[in-house]
Short mmCIF file of C-alpha atoms and ligand atoms in Angstrom, two decimals:
data_model
loop_
_atom_site.label_atom_id
_atom_site.label_comp_id
_atom_site.label_asym_id
_atom_site.label_seq_id
_atom_site.Cartn_x
_atom_site.Cartn_y
_atom_site.Cartn_z
CA MET A 1 -3.61 11.74 0.63
CA ASN A 2 -2.81 10.47 3.46
CA VAL A 3 0.38 9.25 2.03
CA TYR A 4 1.44 12.57 1.18
CA ASP A 5 -0.14 14.22 4.84
CA SER A 6 2.43 11.82 6.33
CA GLU A 7 5.49 12.85 4.69
CA GLN A 8 4.67 16.54 5.50
CA ILE A 9 3.88 15.40 9.18
CA ALA A 10 6.94 13.70 9.06
CA PHE A 11 9.18 16.89 7.24
CA GLN A 12 7.94 18.91 10.51
CA LEU A 13 8.89 16.39 13.18
CA VAL A 14 12.24 16.34 11.59
CA ALA A 15 12.73 19.63 11.00
CA MET A 16 12.17 20.07 14.97
CA GLY A 17 14.98 17.49 15.86
CA TYR A 18 12.88 14.41 15.70
CA GLN A 19 14.46 11.45 13.74
CA GLN A 20 12.62 8.38 12.33
CA THR A 21 12.61 5.01 13.60
CA SER A 22 11.81 1.64 12.03
CA SER A 23 11.03 0.61 15.84
CA LEU A 24 7.75 1.34 17.89
CA GLU A 25 9.70 0.33 21.34
CA LYS A 26 12.66 3.30 20.42
CA ALA A 27 10.13 5.99 19.64
CA ASP A 28 9.79 9.00 21.81
CA LEU A 29 6.88 9.80 19.52
CA VAL A 30 4.32 8.07 17.74
CA ILE A 31 1.67 9.83 15.12
CA LEU A 32 -1.23 7.74 13.78
CA ASN A 33 -2.09 9.14 11.01
CA THR A 34 -5.62 8.32 10.12
CA CYS A 35 -8.40 7.24 7.08
CA SER A 36 -12.45 7.18 8.28
CA VAL A 37 -13.69 7.23 4.61
CA ARG A 38 -15.09 3.57 5.18
CA ALA A 39 -15.61 2.31 9.02
CA LYS A 40 -13.39 -0.58 8.93
CA ALA A 41 -9.92 2.02 8.22
CA GLU A 42 -11.81 3.14 11.08
CA GLN A 43 -11.80 0.25 13.22
CA LYS A 44 -8.43 -0.74 12.53
CA ALA A 45 -6.92 2.91 13.54
CA PHE A 46 -8.35 2.05 17.06
CA SER A 47 -7.21 -1.32 17.31
CA PHE A 48 -3.91 0.18 16.62
CA LEU A 49 -3.86 2.88 19.17
CA GLY A 50 -5.27 0.20 21.88
CA ARG A 51 -2.28 -1.56 21.53
CA LEU A 52 0.04 1.47 22.35
CA ALA A 53 -1.13 1.00 25.53
CA LYS A 54 1.83 -0.99 26.51
CA LEU A 55 4.52 1.11 25.19
CA LYS A 56 3.07 3.75 26.84
CA LYS A 57 3.23 1.92 30.49
CA LYS A 58 6.59 1.13 29.79
CA ASN A 59 7.62 4.58 28.73
CA PRO A 60 5.38 7.03 30.54
CA ARG A 61 7.44 10.11 28.38
CA LEU A 62 6.24 8.83 25.31
CA ILE A 63 3.93 10.90 23.12
CA VAL A 64 1.23 9.72 21.19
CA GLY A 65 -0.71 11.74 18.70
CA VAL A 66 -3.61 10.81 16.31
CA GLY A 67 -4.19 12.77 13.52
CA GLY A 68 -6.53 12.89 9.67
CA CYS A 69 -9.93 11.99 9.15
CA VAL A 70 -10.44 9.99 12.26
CA ALA A 71 -9.33 12.61 14.62
CA GLN A 72 -11.20 15.32 12.85
CA GLN A 73 -14.39 13.18 12.94
CA GLU A 74 -14.42 12.11 16.99
CA GLY A 75 -11.90 15.04 18.11
CA ALA A 76 -11.89 15.11 21.91
CA LYS A 77 -13.87 12.34 22.11
CA ILE A 78 -10.77 10.24 21.37
CA LEU A 79 -9.32 11.61 24.51
CA GLU A 80 -11.89 9.82 26.55
CA ARG A 81 -12.10 6.36 24.42
CA VAL A 82 -7.77 6.28 24.47
CA PRO A 83 -6.72 7.20 27.61
CA HIS A 84 -3.19 6.84 26.78
CA ILE A 85 -3.17 9.58 23.90
CA ASP A 86 -1.90 13.07 24.25
CA LEU A 87 -2.79 14.63 20.93
CA VAL A 88 -5.73 14.93 18.82
CA PHE A 89 -5.11 16.90 15.68
CA GLY A 90 -7.47 17.32 12.79
CA THR A 91 -6.58 17.64 9.09
CA GLN A 92 -6.02 21.20 8.83
CA ALA A 93 -3.81 21.88 11.78
CA VAL A 94 -0.79 19.80 10.62
CA ASP A 95 0.98 23.59 10.12
CA ARG A 96 0.30 23.82 14.05
CA LEU A 97 1.67 20.37 14.61
CA PRO A 98 5.47 20.91 16.00
CA GLY A 99 3.79 24.02 18.11
CA LEU A 100 1.35 21.47 20.10
CA ILE A 101 4.31 18.90 19.94
CA ARG A 102 6.30 21.26 22.28
CA LYS A 103 3.47 22.26 24.81
CA ILE A 104 3.36 18.52 25.41
CA GLU A 105 6.92 18.08 25.78
CA ASN A 106 6.88 21.33 28.02
CA ARG A 107 3.69 20.71 30.19
CA ARG A 108 3.01 17.17 29.52
CA CYS A 109 -0.71 18.11 28.74
CA ARG A 110 -3.06 16.65 26.04
CA ILE A 111 -4.71 18.82 23.56
CA VAL A 112 -7.24 18.76 20.84
CA ASP A 113 -7.00 20.85 17.75
CA VAL A 114 -9.79 20.08 15.34
CA ALA A 115 -10.24 23.39 14.46
CA MET A 116 -11.77 24.31 10.67
CA THR A 117 -12.28 26.56 8.70
CA ASP A 118 -14.69 26.92 5.19
CA LYS A 119 -12.58 29.68 3.67
CA PRO A 120 -10.94 28.62 0.99
CA ASP A 121 -7.53 28.78 2.27
CA PRO A 122 -4.18 28.57 0.02
CA PHE A 123 -2.05 26.22 1.51
CA ASP A 124 1.74 25.60 0.87
CA ALA A 125 3.15 22.35 1.22
CA ALA A 126 6.64 21.74 3.31
CA PRO A 127 8.97 21.25 1.33
CA ALA A 128 9.83 17.87 -0.11
CA ALA A 129 11.50 15.81 2.31
CA GLN A 130 15.20 14.63 1.60
CA ASP A 131 15.22 11.34 3.15
CA HIS A 132 13.67 9.88 -0.04
CA ASN A 133 14.95 7.46 -2.17
CA GLN A 134 11.39 7.62 -4.65
CA VAL A 135 11.01 7.28 -7.96
CA SER A 136 7.55 8.54 -7.72
CA ARG A 137 5.97 10.73 -5.55
CA PHE A 138 2.42 12.33 -4.40
CA VAL A 139 1.98 15.52 -4.69
CA THR A 140 -1.54 17.16 -3.26
CA ILE A 141 -2.99 19.90 -5.82
CA MET A 142 -6.23 20.45 -4.07
CA ARG A 143 -7.83 19.45 -0.24
CA GLY A 144 -11.22 19.09 0.69
CA CYS A 145 -14.23 18.44 -1.56
CA ASP A 146 -17.57 20.17 -2.49
CA ASN A 147 -19.89 17.31 -3.71
CA PHE A 148 -21.24 15.65 -1.00
CA CYS A 149 -21.80 12.25 -2.39
CA THR A 150 -24.82 10.68 0.01
CA TYR A 151 -22.35 7.82 0.88
CA CYS A 152 -19.19 10.33 1.89
CA VAL A 153 -17.42 11.33 4.99
CA VAL A 154 -14.79 13.40 2.88
CA PRO A 155 -16.59 16.84 2.67
CA TYR A 156 -17.44 16.58 6.54
CA VAL A 157 -13.53 15.76 7.50
CA ARG A 158 -11.56 17.92 5.19
CA GLY A 159 -13.53 20.40 4.61
CA ARG A 160 -14.59 22.62 1.41
CA GLU A 161 -12.47 22.52 -1.73
CA THR A 162 -9.32 24.51 -1.72
CA SER A 163 -6.69 24.69 -4.89
CA ARG A 164 -2.72 25.41 -4.29
CA HIS A 165 -1.40 27.63 -5.83
CA PRO A 166 0.41 26.59 -9.46
CA ASP A 167 3.71 28.09 -8.29
CA SER A 168 3.71 26.49 -5.30
CA ILE A 169 3.24 22.90 -7.06
CA ILE A 170 5.54 23.36 -9.87
CA LYS A 171 8.36 24.53 -7.20
CA GLU A 172 7.37 21.43 -4.94
CA ILE A 173 7.49 19.04 -8.05
CA ARG A 174 11.27 21.16 -9.40
CA SER A 175 12.46 20.17 -5.72
CA LEU A 176 11.15 16.87 -5.71
CA VAL A 177 13.03 16.22 -9.81
CA GLY A 178 16.01 17.31 -8.05
CA LEU A 179 15.93 14.49 -5.72
CA GLY A 180 16.06 12.07 -8.36
CA VAL A 181 12.09 12.07 -8.44
CA LYS A 182 10.60 10.74 -12.36
CA GLU A 183 7.14 10.21 -12.20
CA VAL A 184 4.46 12.65 -9.93
CA ILE A 185 0.64 11.79 -8.98
CA LEU A 186 -1.25 14.89 -8.83
CA LEU A 187 -4.26 14.73 -5.64
CA GLY A 188 -7.34 15.88 -5.64
CA GLN A 189 -10.84 14.84 -4.93
CA ASN A 190 -12.16 16.05 -8.11
CA VAL A 191 -9.24 17.34 -9.98
CA ASN A 192 -11.69 18.78 -12.66
CA SER A 193 -12.50 21.52 -10.61
CA TYR A 194 -8.66 22.69 -9.98
CA GLY A 195 -8.66 26.22 -9.73
CA LYS A 196 -12.05 27.40 -10.41
CA LYS A 197 -13.45 29.03 -7.02
CA GLU A 198 -9.76 30.37 -6.92
CA GLY A 199 -10.05 31.90 -10.39
CA LEU A 200 -6.72 30.08 -11.36
CA PHE A 201 -6.28 28.39 -14.69
CA GLY A 202 -8.01 24.80 -15.39
CA PHE A 203 -6.28 21.75 -14.67
CA PRO A 204 -5.40 20.79 -18.11
CA GLU A 205 -3.68 23.81 -18.25
CA LEU A 206 -1.59 22.97 -14.76
CA LEU A 207 -0.62 19.43 -16.39
CA ALA A 208 0.66 21.56 -19.47
CA ARG A 209 2.91 23.79 -16.99
CA VAL A 210 4.08 20.45 -15.27
CA GLN A 211 4.83 18.95 -18.39
CA THR A 212 7.53 21.35 -19.05
CA ILE A 213 9.79 20.63 -15.74
CA GLU A 214 12.62 19.30 -17.16
CA GLY A 215 13.88 15.50 -15.73
CA LEU A 216 10.07 14.67 -15.10
CA LEU A 217 9.20 11.64 -17.04
CA ARG A 218 5.82 11.04 -15.89
CA ILE A 219 2.27 12.61 -14.84
CA ARG A 220 -0.18 10.68 -13.23
CA PHE A 221 -3.52 12.07 -11.74
CA THR A 222 -6.03 10.86 -9.43
CA THR A 223 -9.29 11.16 -9.16
CA SER A 224 -11.59 12.71 -11.75
CA HIS A 225 -15.03 13.01 -10.99
CA PRO A 226 -16.92 11.22 -14.25
CA LYS A 227 -19.75 14.51 -14.24
CA ASP A 228 -17.46 17.00 -15.02
CA LEU A 229 -14.74 15.15 -17.25
CA ASP A 230 -14.31 17.49 -20.16
CA GLN A 231 -13.31 17.27 -23.20
CA ASP A 232 -9.96 19.74 -22.67
CA LEU A 233 -8.46 17.35 -19.98
CA ILE A 234 -9.75 13.97 -22.59
CA ASN A 235 -7.45 15.77 -24.92
CA ALA A 236 -4.70 16.25 -22.32
CA PHE A 237 -4.19 12.33 -22.94
CA GLN A 238 -2.93 12.84 -26.61
CA ALA A 239 -1.45 16.19 -26.65
CA ASN A 240 0.86 15.84 -23.39
CA GLU A 241 3.55 13.50 -23.88
CA LYS A 242 4.44 12.74 -20.25
CA LEU A 243 0.77 12.42 -19.13
CA CYS A 244 0.20 8.78 -18.71
CA ASN A 245 -2.12 6.29 -20.56
CA HIS A 246 -4.21 5.95 -17.43
CA ILE A 247 -7.38 7.55 -15.55
CA HIS A 248 -8.79 6.46 -12.64
CA LEU A 249 -12.74 7.27 -13.45
CA PRO A 250 -14.87 6.54 -10.22
CA VAL A 251 -18.10 4.98 -11.33
CA GLN A 252 -19.63 3.56 -7.73
CA SER A 253 -22.86 2.13 -9.23
CA GLY A 254 -24.45 1.19 -13.23
CA SER A 255 -27.98 1.86 -11.71
CA ASN A 256 -28.92 5.38 -12.56
CA ARG A 257 -31.32 5.52 -9.66
CA MET A 258 -28.47 4.30 -7.29
CA LEU A 259 -26.37 6.92 -8.78
CA LYS A 260 -28.95 9.47 -8.09
CA ARG A 261 -29.31 8.81 -4.23
CA MET A 262 -25.49 8.56 -4.03
CA ASN A 263 -25.74 12.17 -5.07
CA ARG A 264 -23.34 11.11 -8.15
CA LYS A 265 -24.47 13.68 -10.58
CA TYR A 266 -24.23 11.56 -13.93
CA THR A 267 -26.07 8.77 -15.35
CA LYS A 268 -25.14 5.35 -16.55
CA GLU A 269 -25.17 6.45 -20.16
CA LEU A 270 -23.42 9.85 -19.67
CA TYR A 271 -20.84 7.63 -18.01
CA LEU A 272 -20.30 4.97 -21.01
CA ASP A 273 -20.38 8.33 -23.05
CA LYS A 274 -17.02 9.24 -21.29
CA VAL A 275 -15.68 6.08 -21.83
CA ALA A 276 -15.68 6.22 -25.27
CA LYS A 277 -14.58 9.60 -25.58
CA LEU A 278 -11.52 8.79 -23.97
CA ARG A 279 -10.94 5.70 -25.80
CA ASP A 280 -11.25 7.47 -29.37
CA THR A 281 -9.39 10.06 -28.20
CA CYS A 282 -6.37 7.69 -26.32
CA PRO A 283 -7.24 3.99 -27.60
CA GLU A 284 -4.42 2.66 -25.47
CA ILE A 285 -6.00 4.38 -22.48
CA ALA A 286 -6.13 2.15 -19.52
CA ILE A 287 -9.60 2.89 -17.05
CA THR A 288 -10.16 2.00 -13.46
CA SER A 289 -12.81 2.39 -11.46
CA ASP A 290 -14.10 2.65 -7.64
CA MET A 291 -17.81 0.64 -7.53
CA ILE A 292 -19.91 0.90 -3.95
CA VAL A 293 -21.83 -2.70 -3.36
CA GLY A 294 -24.86 -2.48 -0.85
CA PHE A 295 -25.41 0.87 -1.40
CA PRO A 296 -28.68 1.29 1.18
CA GLY A 297 -31.81 0.24 -1.18
CA GLU A 298 -30.08 -1.37 -3.97
CA SER A 299 -31.84 -4.33 -5.38
CA GLU A 300 -30.14 -7.27 -7.03
CA ALA A 301 -31.50 -5.81 -10.68
CA GLU A 302 -29.49 -3.00 -9.58
CA PHE A 303 -26.86 -4.58 -8.85
CA ASP A 304 -27.30 -5.88 -12.07
CA GLU A 305 -26.70 -3.42 -13.94
CA THR A 306 -23.45 -3.02 -12.25
CA LEU A 307 -22.10 -6.00 -13.48
CA ASP A 308 -23.88 -5.12 -16.96
CA LEU A 309 -21.69 -1.65 -17.39
CA MET A 310 -18.74 -3.28 -15.98
CA LYS A 311 -19.18 -5.72 -18.84
CA LYS A 312 -19.65 -3.08 -21.72
CA VAL A 313 -16.50 -0.97 -20.35
CA GLU A 314 -14.08 -4.05 -19.38
CA PHE A 315 -12.08 -1.80 -16.47
CA ASP A 316 -8.37 -2.75 -16.61
CA GLY A 317 -8.89 -2.92 -12.13
CA LEU A 318 -11.62 -1.78 -9.83
CA PHE A 319 -11.83 -0.78 -6.72
CA ALA A 320 -15.10 -2.61 -5.56
CA PHE A 321 -16.04 -1.81 -1.36
CA ILE A 322 -18.88 -2.81 0.47
CA TYR A 323 -21.18 0.30 1.39
CA SER A 324 -20.70 1.22 5.25
CA ASP A 325 -22.70 3.74 7.17
CA ARG A 326 -20.21 6.85 7.96
CA PRO A 327 -20.85 9.63 10.31
CA ASN A 328 -22.86 12.84 8.71
CA ALA A 329 -23.09 11.01 5.77
CA PRO A 330 -27.11 11.09 4.57
CA ALA A 331 -26.97 7.58 3.38
CA THR A 332 -26.67 6.81 7.10
CA GLN A 333 -29.95 7.63 7.48
CA PHE A 334 -31.71 5.68 4.56
CA LYS A 335 -33.91 3.10 4.75
CA ALA A 336 -33.74 -0.58 3.45
CA LYS A 337 -30.00 -1.50 4.57
CA ILE A 338 -28.49 -4.77 2.71
CA SER A 339 -27.37 -6.98 5.10
CA GLU A 340 -23.33 -7.71 5.80
CA GLN A 341 -24.10 -11.18 3.97
CA GLN A 342 -25.75 -10.39 0.97
CA LYS A 343 -23.12 -7.24 0.63
CA ARG A 344 -20.18 -9.65 0.96
CA GLU A 345 -21.63 -12.49 -2.20
CA ARG A 346 -22.51 -9.10 -4.05
CA LEU A 347 -18.74 -8.19 -3.59
CA GLN A 348 -17.42 -11.45 -4.72
CA ILE A 349 -19.65 -11.96 -7.40
CA LEU A 350 -17.78 -8.30 -8.69
CA LEU A 351 -14.94 -9.24 -7.96
CA ASP A 352 -14.91 -12.42 -9.93
CA LEU A 353 -16.17 -10.80 -13.08
CA GLN A 354 -13.64 -7.87 -12.47
CA GLU A 355 -10.86 -10.66 -12.17
CA THR A 356 -11.72 -11.82 -15.92
CA TYR A 357 -11.70 -8.70 -17.61
CA THR A 358 -8.23 -7.84 -15.28
CA LYS A 359 -6.37 -11.29 -16.70
CA LYS A 360 -7.70 -10.29 -20.03
CA LYS A 361 -6.29 -7.29 -20.61
CA ASN A 362 -3.01 -8.53 -18.71
CA GLU A 363 -2.84 -11.39 -21.34
CA ALA A 364 -3.38 -9.00 -24.18
CA SER A 365 -0.15 -7.67 -23.48
CA ILE A 366 2.12 -10.35 -24.20
CA GLY A 367 4.29 -10.23 -27.08
CA SER A 368 4.02 -6.42 -26.94
CA ILE A 369 7.06 -4.31 -25.53
CA GLN A 370 6.33 -1.58 -22.47
CA THR A 371 8.25 1.23 -21.40
CA ILE A 372 8.84 1.49 -17.41
CA ILE A 373 10.43 3.43 -15.00
CA ALA A 374 12.39 1.04 -12.72
CA GLU A 375 11.45 1.45 -9.38
CA GLY A 376 13.56 -0.39 -7.55
CA PHE A 377 13.67 -4.28 -6.30
CA SER A 378 10.58 -5.98 -6.53
CA LYS A 379 9.34 -6.71 -2.61
CA ARG A 380 8.63 -9.94 -3.76
CA GLN A 381 12.31 -11.50 -3.95
CA SER A 382 11.70 -14.80 -5.47
CA SER A 383 13.97 -17.72 -5.16
CA GLY A 384 13.00 -18.62 -9.20
CA GLY A 385 10.60 -16.57 -11.45
CA PRO A 386 8.85 -18.59 -14.00
CA ASP A 387 10.80 -20.92 -15.76
CA GLN A 388 14.52 -19.98 -14.60
CA PRO A 389 16.28 -21.08 -11.05
CA ASN A 390 16.81 -18.50 -8.95
CA PRO A 391 18.47 -16.28 -11.70
CA GLY A 392 19.06 -13.13 -9.29
CA ALA A 393 17.52 -9.98 -8.48
CA GLN A 394 14.10 -8.92 -9.36
CA TRP A 395 13.30 -5.15 -10.36
CA THR A 396 9.74 -3.75 -10.61
CA GLY A 397 8.63 -1.05 -12.56
CA ARG A 398 4.93 0.22 -14.15
CA THR A 399 4.15 0.61 -17.90
CA THR A 400 2.24 4.23 -18.56
CA THR A 401 -1.21 2.23 -18.38
CA ASN A 402 -0.04 1.68 -14.59
CA LYS A 403 0.29 -2.13 -14.48
CA ILE A 404 3.26 -3.37 -12.28
CA VAL A 405 5.92 -5.35 -14.70
CA ASN A 406 8.34 -7.91 -12.80
CA PHE A 407 11.97 -8.92 -14.68
CA TYR A 408 15.69 -10.14 -13.82
CA HIS A 409 18.29 -7.67 -14.17
CA ASN A 410 20.28 -10.34 -15.59
CA ASP A 411 17.92 -11.25 -18.06
CA PHE A 412 19.28 -7.94 -20.11
CA SER A 413 21.77 -8.99 -22.31
CA GLY A 414 23.74 -5.47 -22.26
CA SER A 415 25.65 -4.31 -18.74
CA CYS A 416 22.69 -5.13 -15.75
CA ASP A 417 24.96 -2.05 -14.12
CA ASP A 418 22.65 -0.19 -16.11
CA ILE A 419 19.75 -0.16 -14.25
CA SER A 420 19.24 1.46 -11.96
CA PRO A 421 15.96 3.35 -9.95
CA GLY A 422 14.33 6.19 -12.10
CA LYS A 423 15.78 4.59 -15.55
CA LEU A 424 13.45 3.84 -18.68
CA VAL A 425 13.53 -0.10 -19.41
CA GLN A 426 12.16 -1.03 -22.14
CA VAL A 427 10.73 -4.80 -21.38
CA LYS A 428 9.13 -7.88 -23.49
CA ILE A 429 6.17 -8.78 -21.89
CA GLU A 430 6.18 -13.05 -21.49
CA LYS A 431 3.50 -13.45 -18.85
CA ALA A 432 0.88 -12.11 -17.29
CA TYR A 433 -0.47 -12.72 -14.03
CA ALA A 434 -3.45 -11.50 -11.84
CA HIS A 435 -1.83 -8.54 -10.60
CA SER A 436 1.01 -8.11 -12.47
CA LEU A 437 3.48 -8.65 -15.58
CA TRP A 438 6.70 -10.64 -16.13
CA GLY A 439 9.11 -9.77 -18.75
CA LYS A 440 12.45 -9.61 -20.36
CA PRO A 441 14.63 -5.85 -20.57
CA VAL A 442 15.27 -5.61 -24.21
CA GLU A 443 16.85 -1.89 -23.89
CA ILE A 444 17.79 0.22 -20.92
CA GLU A 445 17.20 4.43 -21.10
CA SER A 446 19.61 6.12 -24.06
CA THR A 447 18.14 3.98 -26.34
CA ALA A 448 14.11 3.61 -24.62
CA LYS A 449 12.21 5.89 -27.05
CA GLY A 450 9.51 8.41 -24.96
CA SER A 451 8.63 7.43 -21.88
CA LYS A 452 4.83 6.80 -22.21
CA GLY A 453 6.22 3.25 -24.59
CA GLU A 454 4.80 3.14 -27.67
CA LYS A 455 3.36 0.08 -27.89
CA SER A 456 5.49 -2.28 -30.28
CA TYR A 457 4.74 -6.31 -30.95
CA ALA A 458 6.82 -8.71 -31.61
CA ALA A 459 6.72 -10.92 -34.71
N1 SAM B 1 -13.11 11.71 -4.49
C1 SAM B 1 -13.48 10.53 -5.17
C2 SAM B 1 -14.37 10.08 -6.17
O1 SAM B 1 -15.49 11.26 -5.85
O2 SAM B 1 -14.49 9.41 -6.94
C3 SAM B 1 -13.46 9.15 -4.25
C4 SAM B 1 -12.76 9.50 -3.02
S1 SAM B 1 -12.96 8.61 -1.90
C5 SAM B 1 -12.13 8.92 -0.51
C6 SAM B 1 -12.33 6.70 -2.60
C7 SAM B 1 -13.67 5.62 -2.35
O3 SAM B 1 -14.16 4.89 -1.44
C8 SAM B 1 -15.02 6.07 -3.27
O4 SAM B 1 -14.60 6.21 -4.74
C9 SAM B 1 -16.05 4.56 -3.06
O5 SAM B 1 -15.71 4.10 -3.73
C10 SAM B 1 -15.52 4.46 -1.63
N2 SAM B 1 -16.38 4.94 -0.31
C11 SAM B 1 -16.11 6.08 0.24
N3 SAM B 1 -17.67 6.24 0.61
C12 SAM B 1 -17.68 4.97 1.08
C13 SAM B 1 -18.58 4.00 2.06
N4 SAM B 1 -19.34 5.18 3.31
N5 SAM B 1 -18.93 3.12 2.28
C14 SAM B 1 -17.94 2.22 0.74
N6 SAM B 1 -17.19 2.71 0.29
C15 SAM B 1 -16.89 3.96 0.36
FE1 SF4 B 2 -16.44 11.76 -1.46
FE2 SF4 B 2 -17.79 12.18 -3.28
FE3 SF4 B 2 -16.23 13.91 -2.72
FE4 SF4 B 2 -15.21 12.13 -3.66
S1 SF4 B 2 -16.60 13.55 -4.54
S2 SF4 B 2 -14.14 12.80 -2.11
S3 SF4 B 2 -16.57 10.14 -3.45
S4 SF4 B 2 -18.07 13.43 -1.59
#
């Protein structure tokens, strides 16, 4: 979500006449977009802001702004804490940003704008930025959250849930596709409630409409709240041929007492039932999740219940977080806090267990042929991949199940020039690592079948 918001901010700045620079030293304006979902993200934001003091000393005309959730949460306090900040703008002030920056340019004043409205405000996004050359892009379809999980700061810093009008979403995706984008990731804190408040149609219907966009190959979304995941959305994994075979379904804990204290409004039994329904409908679906360890009052036995749920589900991947107190979140007042050391120990146990499943799932794909969309050169250009001395450029892409696949283009028997970002490539998987797969390209676009990638196993 922050990546998407940063793109929107950058678009507004470019429209004002600013140009992006990759060098902080050359910047006339620095905007830090922040996240406050966990204490660590907030600490990182303040330490980055602190480092900007030197730049401001060298160039007193430098404008420094801070936006996003930390800005929303702390407001004017940031000006006191960080004397070289010129602008603090909240999560609902992005549209007002150009006006705020012009004021600072003209009057050299300091501004705080963290105004928020509780009224659903149908929002529109700026047109897709032109200077991106990406295959996959985020598209926000909803903002805010009404769920009030007791550990979470989001409802307080992002406001009430609001859905974006489908026409505006479709328009943005069409324009992205026009720029060469092949995959969109639809974003909302709980996509299951898309359109409900506004009396629009529901999320499965939105998916069906997005599917009709010509030139778009794949659709992903995040996040679906388990309490609201219904059969219509589950069926979409079968009915919608562009919808990828992957769902991120955050469970947070395997203990019913913890889930109740977290205000998640489901039980572990209901969660397991939804997982079973997903796998019945779409046997190939990859399921990933979020887990919080050390929630206040979590006993050893309750932590074991989380491990037990992981053993039952065998997630494809897991984001595990150490619980941290957040301002305004009710759990901050809960007693029986777990010690930092115990939280770290539990996190390690959980990560070790997950690694066995991630490895097992990755190894199961050895021998299969997976369709990926070539995204570009891999960040890690090795001087020689597995069993190969320096075989050339290393490409990367993702399977429909969201697993990273790397390959060398000159392993392809046809013309290497045929591989370019956005092309569908069929890759025969030969090796599995902890966080990626390795294979050889066997077919490129014109012959590659659907974008989901039917799994066919080599003899
Ligand atoms: N809306 C999504 C949902 O309900 O699943 C999650 C959004 S939240 C921004 C991302 C993840 O951060 C959560 O799923 C949770 O695991 C984690 N998280 C949120 N607040 C936290 C806290 N106070 N301490 C640790 N982890 C937290
Ligand atoms: Fe936070 Fe819960 Fe809303 Fe997700 S559903 S953003 S965890 S309050």
